[in-house]
mmCIF file of C-alpha atoms and ligand atoms in Angstrom:
data_model
loop_
_atom_site.group_PDB
_atom_site.id
_atom_site.type_symbol
_atom_site.label_atom_id
_atom_site.label_comp_id
_atom_site.label_asym_id
_atom_site.label_seq_id
_atom_site.Cartn_x
_atom_site.Cartn_y
_atom_site.Cartn_z
ATOM 1 C CA MET A 580 25.375 25.635 -10.045
ATOM 2 C CA ILE A 581 24.408 29.302 -11.070
ATOM 3 C CA LYS A 582 26.966 30.974 -13.190
ATOM 4 C CA GLN A 583 27.810 34.285 -11.537
ATOM 5 C CA LEU A 584 27.355 37.512 -13.483
ATOM 6 C CA ILE A 585 29.423 39.828 -11.112
ATOM 7 C CA PRO A 586 33.174 39.745 -11.243
ATOM 8 C CA PRO A 587 34.625 38.817 -7.847
ATOM 9 C CA GLY A 588 37.007 41.751 -7.798
ATOM 10 C CA PHE A 589 33.847 44.033 -8.076
ATOM 11 C CA CYS A 590 32.202 42.555 -4.947
ATOM 12 C CA LEU A 591 35.306 42.777 -2.861
ATOM 13 C CA LYS A 592 35.330 46.540 -3.342
ATOM 14 C CA CYS A 593 31.440 46.878 -2.553
ATOM 15 C CA ASP A 594 30.013 47.664 0.662
ATOM 16 C CA ILE A 595 26.448 46.354 0.138
ATOM 17 C CA CYS A 596 26.279 42.569 0.366
ATOM 18 C CA CYS A 597 25.755 40.710 3.463
ATOM 19 C CA ARG A 598 24.981 43.743 5.546
ATOM 20 C CA PHE A 599 21.591 44.970 6.768
ATOM 21 C CA LEU A 600 19.835 47.896 8.158
ATOM 22 C CA ASP A 601 17.212 45.991 10.131
ATOM 23 C CA ARG A 602 18.015 42.819 12.296
ATOM 24 C CA PHE A 603 14.839 41.123 10.723
ATOM 25 C CA SER A 604 15.709 42.332 7.033
ATOM 26 C CA GLN A 605 13.519 40.380 4.358
ATOM 27 C CA MET A 606 16.724 40.204 2.387
ATOM 28 C CA ARG A 607 18.695 38.166 5.015
ATOM 29 C CA PRO A 608 19.649 34.802 3.453
ATOM 30 C CA TYR A 609 17.715 31.595 3.575
ATOM 31 C CA PHE A 610 19.456 28.426 4.238
ATOM 32 C CA LEU A 611 17.915 25.125 3.132
ATOM 33 C CA TYR A 612 18.390 22.121 5.387
ATOM 34 C CA GLU A 613 20.879 20.548 3.074
ATOM 35 C CA GLU A 614 22.984 23.720 3.257
ATOM 36 C CA ILE A 615 22.589 23.966 7.022
ATOM 37 C CA GLU A 616 24.069 20.456 7.255
ATOM 38 C CA LYS A 617 27.099 21.634 5.239
ATOM 39 C CA VAL A 618 27.974 24.641 7.241
ATOM 40 C CA GLY A 619 26.908 23.600 10.764
ATOM 41 C CA LYS A 620 24.188 25.015 13.011
ATOM 42 C CA HIS A 621 26.020 27.029 15.498
ATOM 43 C CA SER A 622 25.016 30.419 14.137
ATOM 44 C CA LEU A 623 21.534 29.588 12.823
ATOM 45 C CA LYS A 624 18.428 30.214 14.789
ATOM 46 C CA PRO A 625 15.608 28.110 13.680
ATOM 47 C CA PHE A 626 13.148 30.838 12.038
ATOM 48 C CA LYS A 627 11.091 28.324 10.432
ATOM 49 C CA LYS A 628 9.387 29.241 7.245
ATOM 50 C CA GLY A 629 8.633 26.521 4.744
ATOM 51 C CA ARG A 630 11.708 24.261 4.982
ATOM 52 C CA ALA A 631 14.361 26.735 4.742
ATOM 53 C CA LEU A 632 15.847 28.812 7.913
ATOM 54 C CA LEU A 633 16.373 32.495 7.972
ATOM 55 C CA ILE A 634 19.817 33.239 9.413
ATOM 56 C CA SER A 635 20.085 35.170 12.586
ATOM 57 C CA LEU A 636 21.908 38.418 11.856
ATOM 58 C CA ILE A 637 24.509 39.985 14.318
ATOM 59 C CA ARG A 638 24.989 43.520 15.333
ATOM 60 C CA HIS A 639 28.120 45.267 13.698
ATOM 61 C CA LYS A 640 28.470 49.031 14.424
ATOM 62 C CA ASN A 641 25.440 50.671 13.187
ATOM 63 C CA MET A 642 24.015 47.929 11.055
ATOM 64 C CA TYR A 643 23.623 44.004 11.152
ATOM 65 C CA ILE A 644 25.710 41.434 9.330
ATOM 66 C CA CYS A 645 25.432 37.892 8.336
ATOM 67 C CA PRO A 646 27.435 35.902 10.955
ATOM 68 C CA TYR A 647 29.579 34.356 8.149
ATOM 69 C CA PHE A 648 30.586 37.760 6.874
ATOM 70 C CA TYR A 649 34.072 39.166 7.693
ATOM 71 C CA PRO A 650 33.831 42.931 7.525
ATOM 72 C CA LYS A 651 37.541 43.678 7.478
ATOM 73 C CA GLU A 652 38.168 41.434 4.589
ATOM 74 C CA ASN A 653 34.919 42.041 2.966
ATOM 75 C CA SER A 654 34.457 38.385 2.362
ATOM 76 C CA CYS A 655 32.210 35.354 3.269
ATOM 77 C CA ALA A 656 33.695 32.612 5.490
ATOM 78 C CA ILE A 657 31.580 29.904 3.638
ATOM 79 C CA TYR A 658 31.968 31.396 0.198
ATOM 80 C CA LYS A 659 32.514 28.035 -1.479
ATOM 81 C CA ILE A 660 29.466 26.418 0.352
ATOM 82 C CA ARG A 661 27.358 29.567 0.590
ATOM 83 C CA PRO A 662 23.596 29.004 0.096
ATOM 84 C CA PHE A 663 21.608 29.030 -2.966
ATOM 85 C CA ASP A 664 20.011 32.381 -1.893
ATOM 86 C CA CYS A 665 23.371 34.009 -1.695
ATOM 87 C CA ARG A 666 24.707 32.459 -4.964
ATOM 88 C CA LEU A 667 21.528 34.004 -6.624
ATOM 89 C CA TYR A 668 21.989 37.386 -5.115
ATOM 90 C CA PRO A 669 21.560 40.263 -6.404
ATOM 91 C CA PHE A 670 18.894 38.403 -8.181
ATOM 92 C CA LEU A 671 15.816 37.535 -6.178
ATOM 93 C CA LEU A 672 12.669 35.375 -6.636
ATOM 94 C CA SER A 673 9.589 37.289 -5.731
ATOM 95 C CA HIS A 674 5.678 36.938 -5.734
ATOM 96 C CA LYS A 675 3.748 39.448 -7.636
ATOM 97 C CA ASP A 676 -0.014 39.182 -8.514
ATOM 98 C CA SER A 677 -0.386 35.328 -9.188
ATOM 99 C CA GLY A 678 3.097 34.859 -10.753
ATOM 100 C CA ILE A 679 6.691 34.560 -9.558
ATOM 101 C CA PHE A 680 9.189 36.936 -10.976
ATOM 102 C CA LEU A 681 12.848 37.012 -11.265
ATOM 103 C CA CYS A 682 13.905 40.530 -9.811
ATOM 104 C CA ALA A 683 17.184 42.395 -9.136
ATOM 105 C CA ASP A 684 18.045 44.312 -6.148
ATOM 106 C CA LEU A 685 18.896 47.962 -7.453
ATOM 107 C CA ASN A 686 21.094 48.591 -4.324
ATOM 108 C CA CYS A 687 23.565 46.391 -6.070
ATOM 109 C CA PRO A 688 25.879 48.910 -7.954
ATOM 110 C CA PHE A 689 26.744 46.420 -10.656
ATOM 111 C CA ILE A 690 23.012 46.143 -11.370
ATOM 112 C CA ASN A 691 22.652 49.822 -11.592
ATOM 113 C CA LYS A 692 25.599 50.102 -13.792
ATOM 114 C CA ASN A 693 24.688 47.160 -16.121
ATOM 115 C CA ILE A 694 21.048 46.737 -16.391
ATOM 116 C CA LYS A 695 20.740 48.060 -19.878
ATOM 117 C CA SER A 696 23.759 46.276 -21.161
ATOM 118 C CA LYS A 697 23.586 43.184 -23.618
ATOM 119 C CA SER A 698 25.451 41.038 -21.362
ATOM 120 C CA PHE A 699 22.772 41.582 -18.602
ATOM 121 C CA LYS A 700 19.954 40.651 -20.816
ATOM 122 C CA ASP A 701 21.828 37.540 -21.906
ATOM 123 C CA TYR A 702 22.326 36.655 -18.334
ATOM 124 C CA ILE A 703 18.583 36.982 -17.544
ATOM 125 C CA SER A 704 17.851 34.854 -20.581
ATOM 126 C CA CYS A 705 20.359 32.176 -19.014
ATOM 127 C CA LEU A 706 18.499 32.490 -15.696
ATOM 128 C CA LYS A 707 15.153 32.020 -16.914
ATOM 129 C CA LYS A 708 16.434 28.732 -18.803
ATOM 130 C CA ILE A 709 17.871 27.696 -15.222
ATOM 131 C CA PHE A 710 14.512 28.480 -13.612
ATOM 132 C CA SER A 711 12.577 26.275 -16.015
ATOM 133 C CA ASP A 712 14.655 23.179 -14.841
ATOM 134 C CA GLU A 713 12.367 20.675 -13.278
ATOM 135 C CA LYS A 714 14.693 19.676 -10.578
ATOM 136 C CA LEU A 715 15.352 23.288 -9.330
ATOM 137 C CA ILE A 716 11.514 24.140 -9.684
ATOM 138 C CA ASN A 717 10.815 21.160 -7.176
ATOM 139 C CA LYS A 718 13.621 22.481 -4.817
ATOM 140 C CA ILE A 719 11.872 25.810 -4.756
ATOM 141 C CA LEU A 720 8.530 24.335 -4.241
ATOM 142 C CA LYS A 721 9.847 22.471 -1.220
ATOM 143 C CA ASN A 722 11.451 25.722 -0.015
ATOM 144 C CA LYS A 723 8.882 28.397 -0.703
ATOM 145 C CA ALA A 724 10.607 30.738 1.585
ATOM 146 C CA LEU A 725 12.864 31.428 -1.095
ATOM 147 C CA ILE A 726 10.285 33.335 -2.797
ATOM 148 C CA GLY A 727 9.850 36.799 -1.030
ATOM 149 C CA THR A 728 7.512 39.755 -1.412
ATOM 150 C CA TYR A 729 10.125 42.367 -2.283
ATOM 151 C CA VAL A 730 8.896 45.673 -3.442
ATOM 152 C CA ASP A 731 11.280 48.524 -2.445
ATOM 153 C CA ASP A 732 14.559 48.856 -4.371
ATOM 154 C CA VAL A 733 13.791 45.747 -6.426
ATOM 155 C CA VAL A 734 13.351 45.691 -10.306
ATOM 156 C CA PHE A 735 11.052 43.004 -11.768
ATOM 157 C CA LEU A 736 12.689 41.433 -14.619
ATOM 158 C CA ALA A 737 10.801 38.529 -16.001
ATOM 159 C CA ARG A 738 7.999 36.272 -15.130
ATOM 160 C CA LEU A 739 8.978 32.672 -14.450
ATOM 161 C CA LYS A 740 6.294 30.988 -16.414
ATOM 162 C CA ARG A 741 6.935 27.300 -15.432
ATOM 163 C CA LEU A 742 7.700 28.048 -11.888
ATOM 164 C CA SER A 743 4.555 30.252 -11.583
ATOM 165 C CA LYS A 744 2.364 27.509 -13.172
ATOM 166 C CA LYS A 745 3.759 24.703 -11.015
ATOM 167 C CA LEU A 746 3.406 26.701 -7.697
ATOM 168 C CA HIS A 747 -0.083 27.536 -8.683
ATOM 169 C CA ALA A 748 -0.837 23.742 -9.222
ATOM 170 C CA HIS A 749 1.041 22.938 -6.016
ATOM 171 C CA LYS A 750 -1.307 25.163 -4.171
ATOM 172 C CA GLU A 751 -4.399 23.701 -5.652
ATOM 173 C CA LYS A 752 -3.602 20.297 -4.543
ATOM 174 C CA PRO A 753 -5.690 19.147 -1.534
HETATM 175 S S1 SF4 B 1391 26.381 33.305 3.660
HETATM 176 FE FE1 SF4 B 1391 28.139 34.458 2.863
HETATM 177 S S2 SF4 B 1391 27.453 35.425 1.250
HETATM 178 FE FE2 SF4 B 1391 25.838 34.764 2.170
HETATM 179 S S3 SF4 B 1391 25.040 36.603 3.312
HETATM 180 FE FE3 SF4 B 1391 26.363 35.418 4.638
HETATM 181 S S4 SF4 B 1391 28.539 36.308 4.376
HETATM 182 FE FE4 SF4 B 1391 27.240 36.874 2.684
#
């Protein structure tokens, strides 16, 4: 379980999460198979990438939204069982050179406001520890689609050494 940095009240007033400008946005969430079993398969299209599935967005006004998103309430219908990818957001995993980096989406107003604060730095240290856990590393290695190649609007925060090393070793296996 990832401890959340952003107070829920802040998210309820924000109009960024769960909405996308492009139907095939790289930022749309991935669901792992075990997560799909929890929420049912009705609104998921099998865009296979590794072992995870990318959700199929739906049109809403002049943008696209996650099918589990209620725009009027600004809330998630499956909040308690939302996927790991959503729990991690506004933090993301991204490839850069030969490493895996912990990144943050600068479109998130909370990130923009707090990126220089001590509590933010402490939280990053905490996330780095979480991503050195063997069980989580193995889960990510089985679901490499969780690692994106984000560039625009993303800030690189820390190289995840252990995960990078394991991924490299994993690739070299015949
Ligand atoms: S699953 Fe929930 S938190 Fe994740 S994008 Fe959809 S509505 Fe948002």
